[in-house]
């Protein structure tokens, strides 16, 4: 069982559909040198790795993809040269593994349109692609796939065949797209995909996207997936971060060992690299403190979005703060304690238990101006004189009853109290 919330890097925020083998290797090397010791381990290649002409975050509609005779997508050799000769991602996965890391890929729900148009054979079945395709089940934002009808003979064999292929490559993480919010019409297909993955003989993290995943399907998601997106694509805009407080409040009760509501990737550092020099996060430093604090007390997966080789000193310190990462690992039963508008400013407090003793308090200033916030320990049912450590700064002090803190606009502090 996946006992802790996954940590790693995903190529989407910085490279869209255009990541190459050289990019994956470079980011894996940076992670191994600078981030692995802090718990980051997954290197995930996002969408359209089978598309030879992918150049940025935009998709080429109805483009021809690289595919084997059984309708299974394979890497574009011009972008992933080590895949030549039918090796697939095995050489790249082997290299990532040699660094002490794990390798993941993105897939889309369904079967390639071109496999259906060509009526490819299905590995392990007498059926063909047209026998299992659900041609009225299509993605609204990408033209690569048709859905698969799980009621049709050959459907399970198709999904078994792709996960057998991924297992042979050494894949450790699957991000399946166009499914998390496609409830209920894709629910049976989701269950089939999950069963095929779990039956492939190799342990893989199963992540489903995009969001917002419907809250009424929480119990289903906990049974079939390790992480599921609670938001649409999350970018470096304050209004999206502000909106995450409400999403996290609704989903926090569904976090537990092996299943984690996913607030999406961290758009920090050098994002949007395919669009030129303007590709750096627009979040202020204080907003990044807020994001990292909320994601960590909530135990969302921590998947870095920026090009790692361009990471600056601030971003590295943000991602490797040991106190915050310990909260991410040890936080339990996290929930919003209160949210109030005081003197025109909005203040939010979250609380969680620490499995090693004591509790965590995260205090956020969601207002547009710097503000003093009174933190009442009694409201958190913390009584007597206690020791307090602020996790970002490391400052320690003792308190009884309450204490006051000044927080910058859109900023946050986090405390371990024992």
mmCIF file of C-alpha atoms in Angstrom:
data_model
loop_
_atom_site.group_PDB
_atom_site.id
_atom_site.type_symbol
_atom_site.label_atom_id
_atom_site.label_comp_id
_atom_site.label_asym_id
_atom_site.label_seq_id
_atom_site.Cartn_x
_atom_site.Cartn_y
_atom_site.Cartn_z
ATOM 1 C CA UNK A 1 0.000 0.000 0.000
ATOM 2 C CA UNK A 2 1.117 3.556 -0.775
ATOM 3 C CA UNK A 3 1.562 4.803 2.793
ATOM 4 C CA UNK A 4 2.516 8.412 2.125
ATOM 5 C CA UNK A 5 1.326 11.054 -0.306
ATOM 6 C CA UNK A 6 3.429 10.895 -3.520
ATOM 7 C CA UNK A 7 6.177 13.451 -4.140
ATOM 8 C CA UNK A 8 7.920 14.101 -7.428
ATOM 9 C CA UNK A 9 7.938 16.080 -10.675
ATOM 10 C CA UNK A 10 5.680 16.209 -13.727
ATOM 11 C CA UNK A 11 6.627 17.635 -17.117
ATOM 12 C CA UNK A 12 3.282 19.320 -17.959
ATOM 13 C CA UNK A 13 3.625 22.752 -16.331
ATOM 14 C CA UNK A 14 6.985 23.444 -17.924
ATOM 15 C CA UNK A 15 6.860 21.524 -21.227
ATOM 16 C CA UNK A 16 3.243 20.678 -22.022
ATOM 17 C CA UNK A 17 3.085 17.904 -24.628
ATOM 18 C CA UNK A 18 6.617 18.509 -25.901
ATOM 19 C CA UNK A 19 8.902 16.844 -23.309
ATOM 20 C CA UNK A 20 11.763 14.797 -24.724
ATOM 21 C CA UNK A 21 14.070 12.108 -23.422
ATOM 22 C CA UNK A 22 16.793 14.676 -22.806
ATOM 23 C CA UNK A 23 14.384 16.772 -20.713
ATOM 24 C CA UNK A 24 13.282 13.780 -18.638
ATOM 25 C CA UNK A 25 16.856 12.676 -17.993
ATOM 26 C CA UNK A 26 17.943 16.203 -17.044
ATOM 27 C CA UNK A 27 15.138 16.646 -14.537
ATOM 28 C CA UNK A 28 15.666 13.178 -13.099
ATOM 29 C CA UNK A 29 19.347 13.977 -12.561
ATOM 30 C CA UNK A 30 18.473 17.198 -10.742
ATOM 31 C CA UNK A 31 15.957 15.388 -8.558
ATOM 32 C CA UNK A 32 18.455 12.677 -7.683
ATOM 33 C CA UNK A 33 21.081 15.244 -6.690
ATOM 34 C CA UNK A 34 18.968 17.852 -4.898
ATOM 35 C CA UNK A 35 15.519 16.490 -3.986
ATOM 36 C CA UNK A 36 15.621 12.721 -3.477
ATOM 37 C CA UNK A 37 16.922 13.003 0.066
ATOM 38 C CA UNK A 38 13.832 15.072 0.941
ATOM 39 C CA UNK A 39 11.409 12.391 -0.283
ATOM 40 C CA UNK A 40 10.808 13.350 -3.913
ATOM 41 C CA UNK A 41 10.973 10.225 -6.065
ATOM 42 C CA UNK A 42 8.556 10.168 -9.034
ATOM 43 C CA UNK A 43 9.611 11.497 -12.447
ATOM 44 C CA UNK A 44 6.449 11.666 -14.546
ATOM 45 C CA UNK A 45 6.271 12.270 -18.298
ATOM 46 C CA UNK A 46 2.987 13.915 -19.202
ATOM 47 C CA UNK A 47 0.754 13.808 -22.267
ATOM 48 C CA UNK A 48 1.369 12.878 -25.937
ATOM 49 C CA UNK A 49 4.746 11.151 -25.724
ATOM 50 C CA UNK A 50 3.642 9.188 -28.802
ATOM 51 C CA UNK A 51 3.170 12.373 -30.873
ATOM 52 C CA UNK A 52 6.234 13.040 -33.076
ATOM 53 C CA UNK A 53 5.445 16.723 -33.784
ATOM 54 C CA UNK A 54 4.348 17.950 -30.328
ATOM 55 C CA UNK A 55 5.937 21.348 -29.719
ATOM 56 C CA UNK A 56 4.222 23.037 -26.756
ATOM 57 C CA UNK A 57 1.092 23.005 -24.577
ATOM 58 C CA UNK A 58 -1.174 22.971 -27.641
ATOM 59 C CA UNK A 59 -2.437 19.741 -29.216
ATOM 60 C CA UNK A 60 -2.405 18.981 -32.931
ATOM 61 C CA UNK A 61 -5.927 17.695 -33.705
ATOM 62 C CA UNK A 62 -6.250 14.265 -35.314
ATOM 63 C CA UNK A 63 -2.488 13.913 -35.592
ATOM 64 C CA UNK A 64 -0.958 10.492 -36.314
ATOM 65 C CA UNK A 65 0.517 8.872 -33.233
ATOM 66 C CA UNK A 66 3.159 6.174 -32.862
ATOM 67 C CA UNK A 67 1.431 2.863 -32.198
ATOM 68 C CA UNK A 68 2.125 -0.867 -32.309
ATOM 69 C CA UNK A 69 0.103 -3.462 -34.232
ATOM 70 C CA UNK A 70 -2.202 -3.996 -31.235
ATOM 71 C CA UNK A 71 -3.329 -0.376 -30.958
ATOM 72 C CA UNK A 72 -1.030 0.399 -28.043
ATOM 73 C CA UNK A 73 0.732 3.771 -28.126
ATOM 74 C CA UNK A 74 4.527 3.702 -28.070
ATOM 75 C CA UNK A 75 7.096 6.519 -27.663
ATOM 76 C CA UNK A 76 7.905 8.736 -30.637
ATOM 77 C CA UNK A 77 11.462 7.700 -31.473
ATOM 78 C CA UNK A 78 12.465 11.174 -32.680
ATOM 79 C CA UNK A 79 11.747 12.478 -29.163
ATOM 80 C CA UNK A 80 12.767 9.375 -27.199
ATOM 81 C CA UNK A 81 15.634 7.812 -29.166
ATOM 82 C CA UNK A 82 16.348 5.068 -26.617
ATOM 83 C CA UNK A 83 12.916 3.594 -27.438
ATOM 84 C CA UNK A 84 14.034 2.560 -30.934
ATOM 85 C CA UNK A 85 13.843 -1.086 -31.873
ATOM 86 C CA UNK A 86 10.665 -1.758 -29.906
ATOM 87 C CA UNK A 87 12.276 -1.042 -26.522
ATOM 88 C CA UNK A 88 9.570 1.449 -25.522
ATOM 89 C CA UNK A 89 10.299 3.319 -22.318
ATOM 90 C CA UNK A 90 12.317 0.472 -20.796
ATOM 91 C CA UNK A 91 15.725 2.157 -21.308
ATOM 92 C CA UNK A 92 14.516 5.516 -19.963
ATOM 93 C CA UNK A 93 12.843 3.863 -16.969
ATOM 94 C CA UNK A 94 16.024 1.903 -16.313
ATOM 95 C CA UNK A 95 18.022 5.131 -16.283
ATOM 96 C CA UNK A 96 15.588 6.794 -13.861
ATOM 97 C CA UNK A 97 15.734 3.711 -11.640
ATOM 98 C CA UNK A 98 19.539 3.819 -11.707
ATOM 99 C CA UNK A 99 19.296 7.218 -10.007
ATOM 100 C CA UNK A 100 17.235 5.720 -7.191
ATOM 101 C CA UNK A 101 14.012 7.248 -8.530
ATOM 102 C CA UNK A 102 10.736 6.006 -10.047
ATOM 103 C CA UNK A 103 9.362 6.592 -13.536
ATOM 104 C CA UNK A 104 5.810 7.506 -14.542
ATOM 105 C CA UNK A 105 3.828 8.226 -17.696
ATOM 106 C CA UNK A 106 0.580 9.918 -18.666
ATOM 107 C CA UNK A 107 -2.137 8.049 -20.549
ATOM 108 C CA UNK A 108 -5.561 8.976 -21.857
ATOM 109 C CA UNK A 109 -8.690 6.974 -21.113
ATOM 110 C CA UNK A 110 -9.653 4.792 -24.044
ATOM 111 C CA UNK A 111 -8.172 3.464 -27.272
ATOM 112 C CA UNK A 112 -6.501 5.530 -30.046
ATOM 113 C CA UNK A 113 -8.848 6.699 -32.797
ATOM 114 C CA UNK A 114 -6.353 5.539 -35.390
ATOM 115 C CA UNK A 115 -6.414 2.044 -33.877
ATOM 116 C CA UNK A 116 -10.184 2.036 -34.351
ATOM 117 C CA UNK A 117 -10.006 3.450 -37.863
ATOM 118 C CA UNK A 118 -7.442 0.783 -38.752
ATOM 119 C CA UNK A 119 -9.352 -1.861 -36.774
ATOM 120 C CA UNK A 120 -6.216 -3.159 -35.061
ATOM 121 C CA UNK A 121 -6.080 -6.525 -33.408
ATOM 122 C CA UNK A 122 -6.273 -6.612 -29.627
ATOM 123 C CA UNK A 123 -3.473 -8.480 -27.928
ATOM 124 C CA UNK A 124 -4.789 -11.589 -26.165
ATOM 125 C CA UNK A 125 -8.199 -11.471 -27.829
ATOM 126 C CA UNK A 126 -9.923 -12.400 -31.077
ATOM 127 C CA UNK A 127 -11.678 -9.037 -30.994
ATOM 128 C CA UNK A 128 -10.525 -5.897 -32.752
ATOM 129 C CA UNK A 129 -10.470 -2.224 -31.909
ATOM 130 C CA UNK A 130 -13.849 -1.464 -33.487
ATOM 131 C CA UNK A 131 -15.460 -4.157 -31.339
ATOM 132 C CA UNK A 132 -14.618 -2.352 -28.099
ATOM 133 C CA UNK A 133 -14.569 1.334 -29.036
ATOM 134 C CA UNK A 134 -17.244 3.635 -27.652
ATOM 135 C CA UNK A 135 -17.125 6.232 -30.408
ATOM 136 C CA UNK A 136 -19.596 8.607 -28.765
ATOM 137 C CA UNK A 137 -17.326 8.819 -25.697
ATOM 138 C CA UNK A 138 -14.695 11.358 -26.640
ATOM 139 C CA UNK A 139 -12.503 13.847 -24.834
ATOM 140 C CA UNK A 140 -13.651 17.464 -25.064
ATOM 141 C CA UNK A 141 -10.111 18.860 -25.287
ATOM 142 C CA UNK A 142 -8.003 16.214 -27.061
ATOM 143 C CA UNK A 143 -8.759 14.223 -30.221
ATOM 144 C CA UNK A 144 -6.449 11.241 -29.690
ATOM 145 C CA UNK A 145 -8.846 8.680 -28.224
ATOM 146 C CA UNK A 146 -12.239 7.042 -28.227
ATOM 147 C CA UNK A 147 -13.590 5.605 -25.006
ATOM 148 C CA UNK A 148 -13.676 1.860 -24.436
ATOM 149 C CA UNK A 149 -16.971 0.126 -23.742
ATOM 150 C CA UNK A 150 -16.303 -2.036 -20.662
ATOM 151 C CA UNK A 151 -19.323 -4.207 -21.475
ATOM 152 C CA UNK A 152 -17.766 -5.420 -24.727
ATOM 153 C CA UNK A 153 -15.737 -8.618 -25.042
ATOM 154 C CA UNK A 154 -12.119 -7.647 -25.628
ATOM 155 C CA UNK A 155 -12.259 -4.438 -23.571
ATOM 156 C CA UNK A 156 -10.591 -5.925 -20.502
ATOM 157 C CA UNK A 157 -8.019 -7.675 -22.696
ATOM 158 C CA UNK A 158 -7.132 -4.335 -24.265
ATOM 159 C CA UNK A 159 -6.519 -2.692 -20.906
ATOM 160 C CA UNK A 160 -4.676 -5.774 -19.648
ATOM 161 C CA UNK A 161 -2.428 -5.538 -22.699
ATOM 162 C CA UNK A 162 -1.447 -1.911 -22.208
ATOM 163 C CA UNK A 163 -0.612 -2.361 -18.541
ATOM 164 C CA UNK A 164 1.349 -5.514 -19.316
ATOM 165 C CA UNK A 165 3.339 -3.383 -21.763
ATOM 166 C CA UNK A 166 3.907 -0.628 -19.204
ATOM 167 C CA UNK A 167 4.957 -3.192 -16.604
ATOM 168 C CA UNK A 168 7.496 -4.619 -19.048
ATOM 169 C CA UNK A 169 8.910 -1.114 -19.473
ATOM 170 C CA UNK A 170 9.298 -0.693 -15.696
ATOM 171 C CA UNK A 171 6.681 2.039 -15.216
ATOM 172 C CA UNK A 172 5.964 2.961 -11.570
ATOM 173 C CA UNK A 173 3.286 5.663 -11.906
ATOM 174 C CA UNK A 174 0.286 6.067 -14.215
ATOM 175 C CA UNK A 175 -1.531 9.371 -14.628
ATOM 176 C CA UNK A 176 -4.780 8.541 -16.424
ATOM 177 C CA UNK A 177 -6.474 11.577 -17.950
ATOM 178 C CA UNK A 178 -9.986 12.419 -19.161
ATOM 179 C CA UNK A 179 -11.612 10.346 -16.449
ATOM 180 C CA UNK A 180 -11.741 11.802 -12.908
ATOM 181 C CA UNK A 181 -14.512 14.295 -13.648
ATOM 182 C CA UNK A 182 -16.184 12.124 -16.293
ATOM 183 C CA UNK A 183 -18.593 10.563 -13.845
ATOM 184 C CA UNK A 184 -20.882 8.730 -14.073
ATOM 185 C CA UNK A 185 -20.553 7.851 -17.773
ATOM 186 C CA UNK A 186 -16.927 6.699 -17.450
ATOM 187 C CA UNK A 187 -17.308 5.023 -14.058
ATOM 188 C CA UNK A 188 -17.343 1.422 -15.330
ATOM 189 C CA UNK A 189 -14.328 2.148 -17.531
ATOM 190 C CA UNK A 190 -12.472 3.611 -14.540
ATOM 191 C CA UNK A 191 -13.125 0.455 -12.530
ATOM 192 C CA UNK A 192 -11.883 -1.706 -15.403
ATOM 193 C CA UNK A 193 -8.719 0.375 -15.809
ATOM 194 C CA UNK A 194 -7.991 0.131 -12.091
ATOM 195 C CA UNK A 195 -8.494 -3.640 -12.083
ATOM 196 C CA UNK A 196 -6.246 -4.081 -15.113
ATOM 197 C CA UNK A 197 -3.522 -1.957 -13.527
ATOM 198 C CA UNK A 198 -3.678 -3.860 -10.261
ATOM 199 C CA UNK A 199 -3.532 -7.147 -12.125
ATOM 200 C CA UNK A 200 -0.474 -6.350 -14.229
ATOM 201 C CA UNK A 201 2.045 -7.778 -11.773
ATOM 202 C CA UNK A 202 3.891 -4.514 -11.089
ATOM 203 C CA UNK A 203 3.084 -2.003 -8.370
ATOM 204 C CA UNK A 204 2.158 1.365 -9.871
ATOM 205 C CA UNK A 205 0.708 4.519 -8.367
ATOM 206 C CA UNK A 206 -2.631 5.243 -10.049
ATOM 207 C CA UNK A 207 -3.445 8.941 -10.482
ATOM 208 C CA UNK A 208 -6.607 10.147 -12.228
ATOM 209 C CA UNK A 209 -7.306 13.525 -13.847
ATOM 210 C CA UNK A 210 -8.609 16.079 -14.550
ATOM 211 C CA UNK A 211 -10.768 17.634 -11.906
ATOM 212 C CA UNK A 212 -12.830 18.749 -10.333
ATOM 213 C CA UNK A 213 -13.629 15.182 -9.385
ATOM 214 C CA UNK A 214 -17.220 14.946 -8.076
ATOM 215 C CA UNK A 215 -17.313 14.794 -4.292
ATOM 216 C CA UNK A 216 -20.154 12.271 -4.296
ATOM 217 C CA UNK A 217 -17.796 9.725 -5.886
ATOM 218 C CA UNK A 218 -15.209 9.981 -3.096
ATOM 219 C CA UNK A 219 -15.687 6.421 -1.878
ATOM 220 C CA UNK A 220 -15.282 5.080 -5.418
ATOM 221 C CA UNK A 221 -12.070 7.041 -5.926
ATOM 222 C CA UNK A 222 -10.671 5.727 -2.645
ATOM 223 C CA UNK A 223 -11.275 2.174 -3.857
ATOM 224 C CA UNK A 224 -9.869 2.492 -7.373
ATOM 225 C CA UNK A 225 -7.133 5.171 -7.303
ATOM 226 C CA UNK A 226 -4.237 6.425 -5.202
ATOM 227 C CA UNK A 227 -4.797 10.090 -6.053
ATOM 228 C CA UNK A 228 -7.505 12.051 -7.865
ATOM 229 C CA UNK A 229 -7.659 15.642 -8.963
ATOM 230 C CA UNK A 230 -9.991 17.914 -7.029
ATOM 231 C CA UNK A 231 -9.469 20.817 -9.428
ATOM 232 C CA UNK A 232 -9.081 21.543 -13.108
ATOM 233 C CA UNK A 233 -5.530 22.465 -14.165
ATOM 234 C CA UNK A 234 -4.062 24.596 -11.386
ATOM 235 C CA UNK A 235 -1.905 27.531 -12.459
ATOM 236 C CA UNK A 236 -0.100 30.456 -10.838
ATOM 237 C CA UNK A 237 -3.127 32.669 -10.224
ATOM 238 C CA UNK A 238 -4.175 33.858 -6.758
ATOM 239 C CA UNK A 239 -7.879 33.286 -7.458
ATOM 240 C CA UNK A 240 -7.179 29.587 -8.113
ATOM 241 C CA UNK A 241 -5.141 29.280 -4.920
ATOM 242 C CA UNK A 242 -7.824 31.126 -2.955
ATOM 243 C CA UNK A 243 -10.416 28.711 -4.315
ATOM 244 C CA UNK A 244 -8.367 25.738 -3.147
ATOM 245 C CA UNK A 245 -9.198 26.453 0.507
ATOM 246 C CA UNK A 246 -12.843 25.556 -0.108
ATOM 247 C CA UNK A 247 -11.907 22.469 -2.160
ATOM 248 C CA UNK A 248 -9.491 21.249 0.495
ATOM 249 C CA UNK A 249 -12.068 21.799 3.241
ATOM 250 C CA UNK A 250 -14.566 19.582 1.395
ATOM 251 C CA UNK A 251 -12.080 16.822 0.555
ATOM 252 C CA UNK A 252 -9.907 16.667 3.689
ATOM 253 C CA UNK A 253 -11.956 13.914 5.353
ATOM 254 C CA UNK A 254 -11.149 11.579 2.444
ATOM 255 C CA UNK A 255 -7.372 11.606 2.855
ATOM 256 C CA UNK A 256 -5.877 8.380 4.167
ATOM 257 C CA UNK A 257 -3.187 5.773 3.640
ATOM 258 C CA UNK A 258 -3.148 4.858 -0.042
ATOM 259 C CA UNK A 259 -5.634 7.473 -1.270
ATOM 260 C CA UNK A 260 -5.047 11.227 -1.542
ATOM 261 C CA UNK A 261 -7.182 14.039 -2.969
ATOM 262 C CA UNK A 262 -4.873 15.837 -5.378
ATOM 263 C CA UNK A 263 -4.721 19.647 -5.495
ATOM 264 C CA UNK A 264 -2.578 19.361 -8.666
ATOM 265 C CA UNK A 265 0.994 20.230 -9.470
ATOM 266 C CA UNK A 266 2.960 23.025 -7.846
ATOM 267 C CA UNK A 267 3.447 25.717 -10.544
ATOM 268 C CA UNK A 268 6.706 27.005 -9.078
ATOM 269 C CA UNK A 269 9.945 28.087 -10.676
ATOM 270 C CA UNK A 270 10.420 27.824 -14.421
ATOM 271 C CA UNK A 271 6.995 26.894 -15.793
ATOM 272 C CA UNK A 272 5.714 27.351 -19.380
ATOM 273 C CA UNK A 273 9.171 26.898 -20.889
ATOM 274 C CA UNK A 274 7.770 26.375 -24.394
ATOM 275 C CA UNK A 275 6.476 29.969 -24.439
ATOM 276 C CA UNK A 276 9.770 31.786 -24.030
ATOM 277 C CA UNK A 277 11.208 34.093 -21.419
ATOM 278 C CA UNK A 278 7.890 34.800 -19.698
ATOM 279 C CA UNK A 279 7.794 31.320 -18.252
ATOM 280 C CA UNK A 280 8.355 31.904 -14.541
ATOM 281 C CA UNK A 281 5.716 31.486 -11.861
ATOM 282 C CA UNK A 282 3.572 34.572 -11.269
ATOM 283 C CA UNK A 283 2.921 33.602 -7.660
ATOM 284 C CA UNK A 284 4.516 35.926 -5.120
ATOM 285 C CA UNK A 285 6.816 34.336 -2.571
ATOM 286 C CA UNK A 286 4.104 34.679 0.081
ATOM 287 C CA UNK A 287 1.572 32.977 -2.181
ATOM 288 C CA UNK A 288 4.024 30.133 -2.668
ATOM 289 C CA UNK A 289 4.364 29.788 1.111
ATOM 290 C CA UNK A 290 0.559 29.602 1.297
ATOM 291 C CA UNK A 291 0.363 26.973 -1.437
ATOM 292 C CA UNK A 292 3.080 24.766 0.040
ATOM 293 C CA UNK A 293 1.605 25.095 3.529
ATOM 294 C CA UNK A 294 -1.935 24.195 2.459
ATOM 295 C CA UNK A 295 -0.829 21.304 0.226
ATOM 296 C CA UNK A 296 1.327 19.919 3.059
ATOM 297 C CA UNK A 297 -1.101 20.062 5.976
ATOM 298 C CA UNK A 298 -3.825 18.702 3.648
ATOM 299 C CA UNK A 299 -1.400 15.980 2.431
ATOM 300 C CA UNK A 300 -1.975 16.604 -1.253
ATOM 301 C CA UNK A 301 0.613 14.937 -3.482
ATOM 302 C CA UNK A 302 3.589 17.268 -4.018
ATOM 303 C CA UNK A 303 4.355 17.156 -7.726
ATOM 304 C CA UNK A 304 6.686 19.955 -8.856
ATOM 305 C CA UNK A 305 5.735 21.669 -12.109
ATOM 306 C CA UNK A 306 8.794 23.770 -12.985
ATOM 307 C CA UNK A 307 11.860 22.869 -15.062
ATOM 308 C CA UNK A 308 14.123 21.623 -12.279
ATOM 309 C CA UNK A 309 17.434 22.519 -13.898
ATOM 310 C CA UNK A 310 16.469 26.221 -13.641
ATOM 311 C CA UNK A 311 15.444 26.051 -9.979
ATOM 312 C CA UNK A 312 16.584 29.123 -8.063
ATOM 313 C CA UNK A 313 17.613 29.302 -4.411
ATOM 314 C CA UNK A 314 14.197 30.435 -3.166
ATOM 315 C CA UNK A 315 12.284 27.693 -5.004
ATOM 316 C CA UNK A 316 14.672 25.034 -3.756
ATOM 317 C CA UNK A 317 14.293 26.271 -0.175
ATOM 318 C CA UNK A 318 10.500 26.279 -0.600
ATOM 319 C CA UNK A 319 10.459 22.667 -1.772
ATOM 320 C CA UNK A 320 12.929 21.329 0.781
ATOM 321 C CA UNK A 321 11.894 22.911 4.081
ATOM 322 C CA UNK A 322 12.240 19.955 6.429
ATOM 323 C CA UNK A 323 9.595 21.105 8.909
ATOM 324 C CA UNK A 324 6.977 21.597 6.195
ATOM 325 C CA UNK A 325 7.807 18.270 4.549
ATOM 326 C CA UNK A 326 7.586 16.556 7.921
ATOM 327 C CA UNK A 327 4.112 18.063 8.311
ATOM 328 C CA UNK A 328 3.242 16.672 4.873
ATOM 329 C CA UNK A 329 4.314 13.223 6.053
ATOM 330 C CA UNK A 330 2.961 13.322 9.611
ATOM 331 C CA UNK A 331 -0.244 15.359 9.374
ATOM 332 C CA UNK A 332 -3.421 13.453 10.189
ATOM 333 C CA UNK A 333 -7.091 14.458 10.408
ATOM 334 C CA UNK A 334 -6.370 17.883 8.936
ATOM 335 C CA UNK A 335 -9.299 20.249 8.686
ATOM 336 C CA UNK A 336 -10.194 23.906 8.703
ATOM 337 C CA UNK A 337 -10.559 25.187 12.265
ATOM 338 C CA UNK A 338 -12.046 28.547 11.367
ATOM 339 C CA UNK A 339 -12.322 31.163 8.603
ATOM 340 C CA UNK A 340 -13.213 34.749 9.417
ATOM 341 C CA UNK A 341 -13.249 38.252 8.010
ATOM 342 C CA UNK A 342 -11.732 40.535 10.657
ATOM 343 C CA UNK A 343 -11.186 44.273 10.126
ATOM 344 C CA UNK A 344 -11.607 43.775 6.407
ATOM 345 C CA UNK A 345 -9.052 40.968 6.143
ATOM 346 C CA UNK A 346 -9.784 37.273 5.699
ATOM 347 C CA UNK A 347 -7.992 34.857 8.027
ATOM 348 C CA UNK A 348 -8.018 31.053 7.811
ATOM 349 C CA UNK A 349 -6.694 28.496 10.309
ATOM 350 C CA UNK A 350 -6.177 24.777 9.713
ATOM 351 C CA UNK A 351 -5.340 22.194 12.371
ATOM 352 C CA UNK A 352 -4.010 18.624 12.202
ATOM 353 C CA UNK A 353 -2.608 16.015 14.523
ATOM 354 C CA UNK A 354 1.079 15.100 14.308
ATOM 355 C CA UNK A 355 1.637 11.336 14.470
ATOM 356 C CA UNK A 356 4.836 12.005 16.428
ATOM 357 C CA UNK A 357 3.014 14.057 19.063
ATOM 358 C CA UNK A 358 1.417 17.451 19.400
ATOM 359 C CA UNK A 359 -0.429 19.156 16.593
ATOM 360 C CA UNK A 360 0.022 21.453 13.628
ATOM 361 C CA UNK A 361 -1.609 24.830 13.115
ATOM 362 C CA UNK A 362 -1.441 26.555 9.725
ATOM 363 C CA UNK A 363 -2.473 30.215 9.703
ATOM 364 C CA UNK A 364 -3.266 31.990 6.430
ATOM 365 C CA UNK A 365 -3.851 35.626 5.537
ATOM 366 C CA UNK A 366 -6.128 35.496 2.501
ATOM 367 C CA UNK A 367 -6.637 39.257 2.546
ATOM 368 C CA UNK A 368 -5.080 41.851 0.280
ATOM 369 C CA UNK A 369 -3.105 43.587 3.014
ATOM 370 C CA UNK A 370 -0.639 42.597 5.723
ATOM 371 C CA UNK A 371 -2.433 41.689 8.918
ATOM 372 C CA UNK A 372 -1.995 40.771 12.573
ATOM 373 C CA UNK A 373 -3.812 37.548 13.451
ATOM 374 C CA UNK A 374 -4.708 36.470 16.982
ATOM 375 C CA UNK A 375 -4.255 32.706 17.316
ATOM 376 C CA UNK A 376 -6.406 31.329 20.122
ATOM 377 C CA UNK A 377 -5.011 28.056 21.441
ATOM 378 C CA UNK A 378 -8.220 27.453 23.401
ATOM 379 C CA UNK A 379 -10.203 27.373 20.147
ATOM 380 C CA UNK A 380 -7.879 24.580 19.077
ATOM 381 C CA UNK A 381 -8.444 22.883 22.456
ATOM 382 C CA UNK A 382 -4.804 23.403 23.390
ATOM 383 C CA UNK A 383 -4.476 24.272 27.077
ATOM 384 C CA UNK A 384 -1.611 25.126 29.392
ATOM 385 C CA UNK A 385 1.826 26.389 28.469
ATOM 386 C CA UNK A 386 3.117 24.858 25.235
ATOM 387 C CA UNK A 387 6.203 24.934 23.064
ATOM 388 C CA UNK A 388 5.695 26.336 19.590
ATOM 389 C CA UNK A 389 7.948 26.095 16.535
ATOM 390 C CA UNK A 390 7.205 28.041 13.349
ATOM 391 C CA UNK A 391 8.148 25.655 10.535
ATOM 392 C CA UNK A 392 9.188 28.073 7.780
ATOM 393 C CA UNK A 393 11.516 30.159 9.948
ATOM 394 C CA UNK A 394 12.427 27.653 12.659
ATOM 395 C CA UNK A 395 11.663 30.262 15.355
ATOM 396 C CA UNK A 396 10.675 28.693 18.690
ATOM 397 C CA UNK A 397 8.782 30.207 21.602
ATOM 398 C CA UNK A 398 6.421 29.298 24.418
ATOM 399 C CA UNK A 399 2.789 30.348 24.583
ATOM 400 C CA UNK A 400 -0.251 29.992 26.784
ATOM 401 C CA UNK A 401 -3.807 30.859 25.835
ATOM 402 C CA UNK A 402 -3.011 32.711 22.613
ATOM 403 C CA UNK A 403 -0.376 34.500 20.612
ATOM 404 C CA UNK A 404 -0.346 37.098 17.849
ATOM 405 C CA UNK A 405 1.421 36.875 14.492
ATOM 406 C CA UNK A 406 1.830 39.315 11.611
ATOM 407 C CA UNK A 407 1.380 37.690 8.185
ATOM 408 C CA UNK A 408 1.909 39.320 4.821
ATOM 409 C CA UNK A 409 -0.906 39.549 2.292
ATOM 410 C CA UNK A 410 -1.647 36.103 0.779
ATOM 411 C CA UNK A 411 0.963 34.626 3.117
ATOM 412 C CA UNK A 412 1.048 31.813 5.667
ATOM 413 C CA UNK A 413 2.825 30.480 8.735
ATOM 414 C CA UNK A 414 2.764 26.946 10.101
ATOM 415 C CA UNK A 415 3.359 25.796 13.662
ATOM 416 C CA UNK A 416 4.186 22.573 15.437
ATOM 417 C CA UNK A 417 2.753 22.830 18.939
ATOM 418 C CA UNK A 418 3.617 20.357 21.687
#
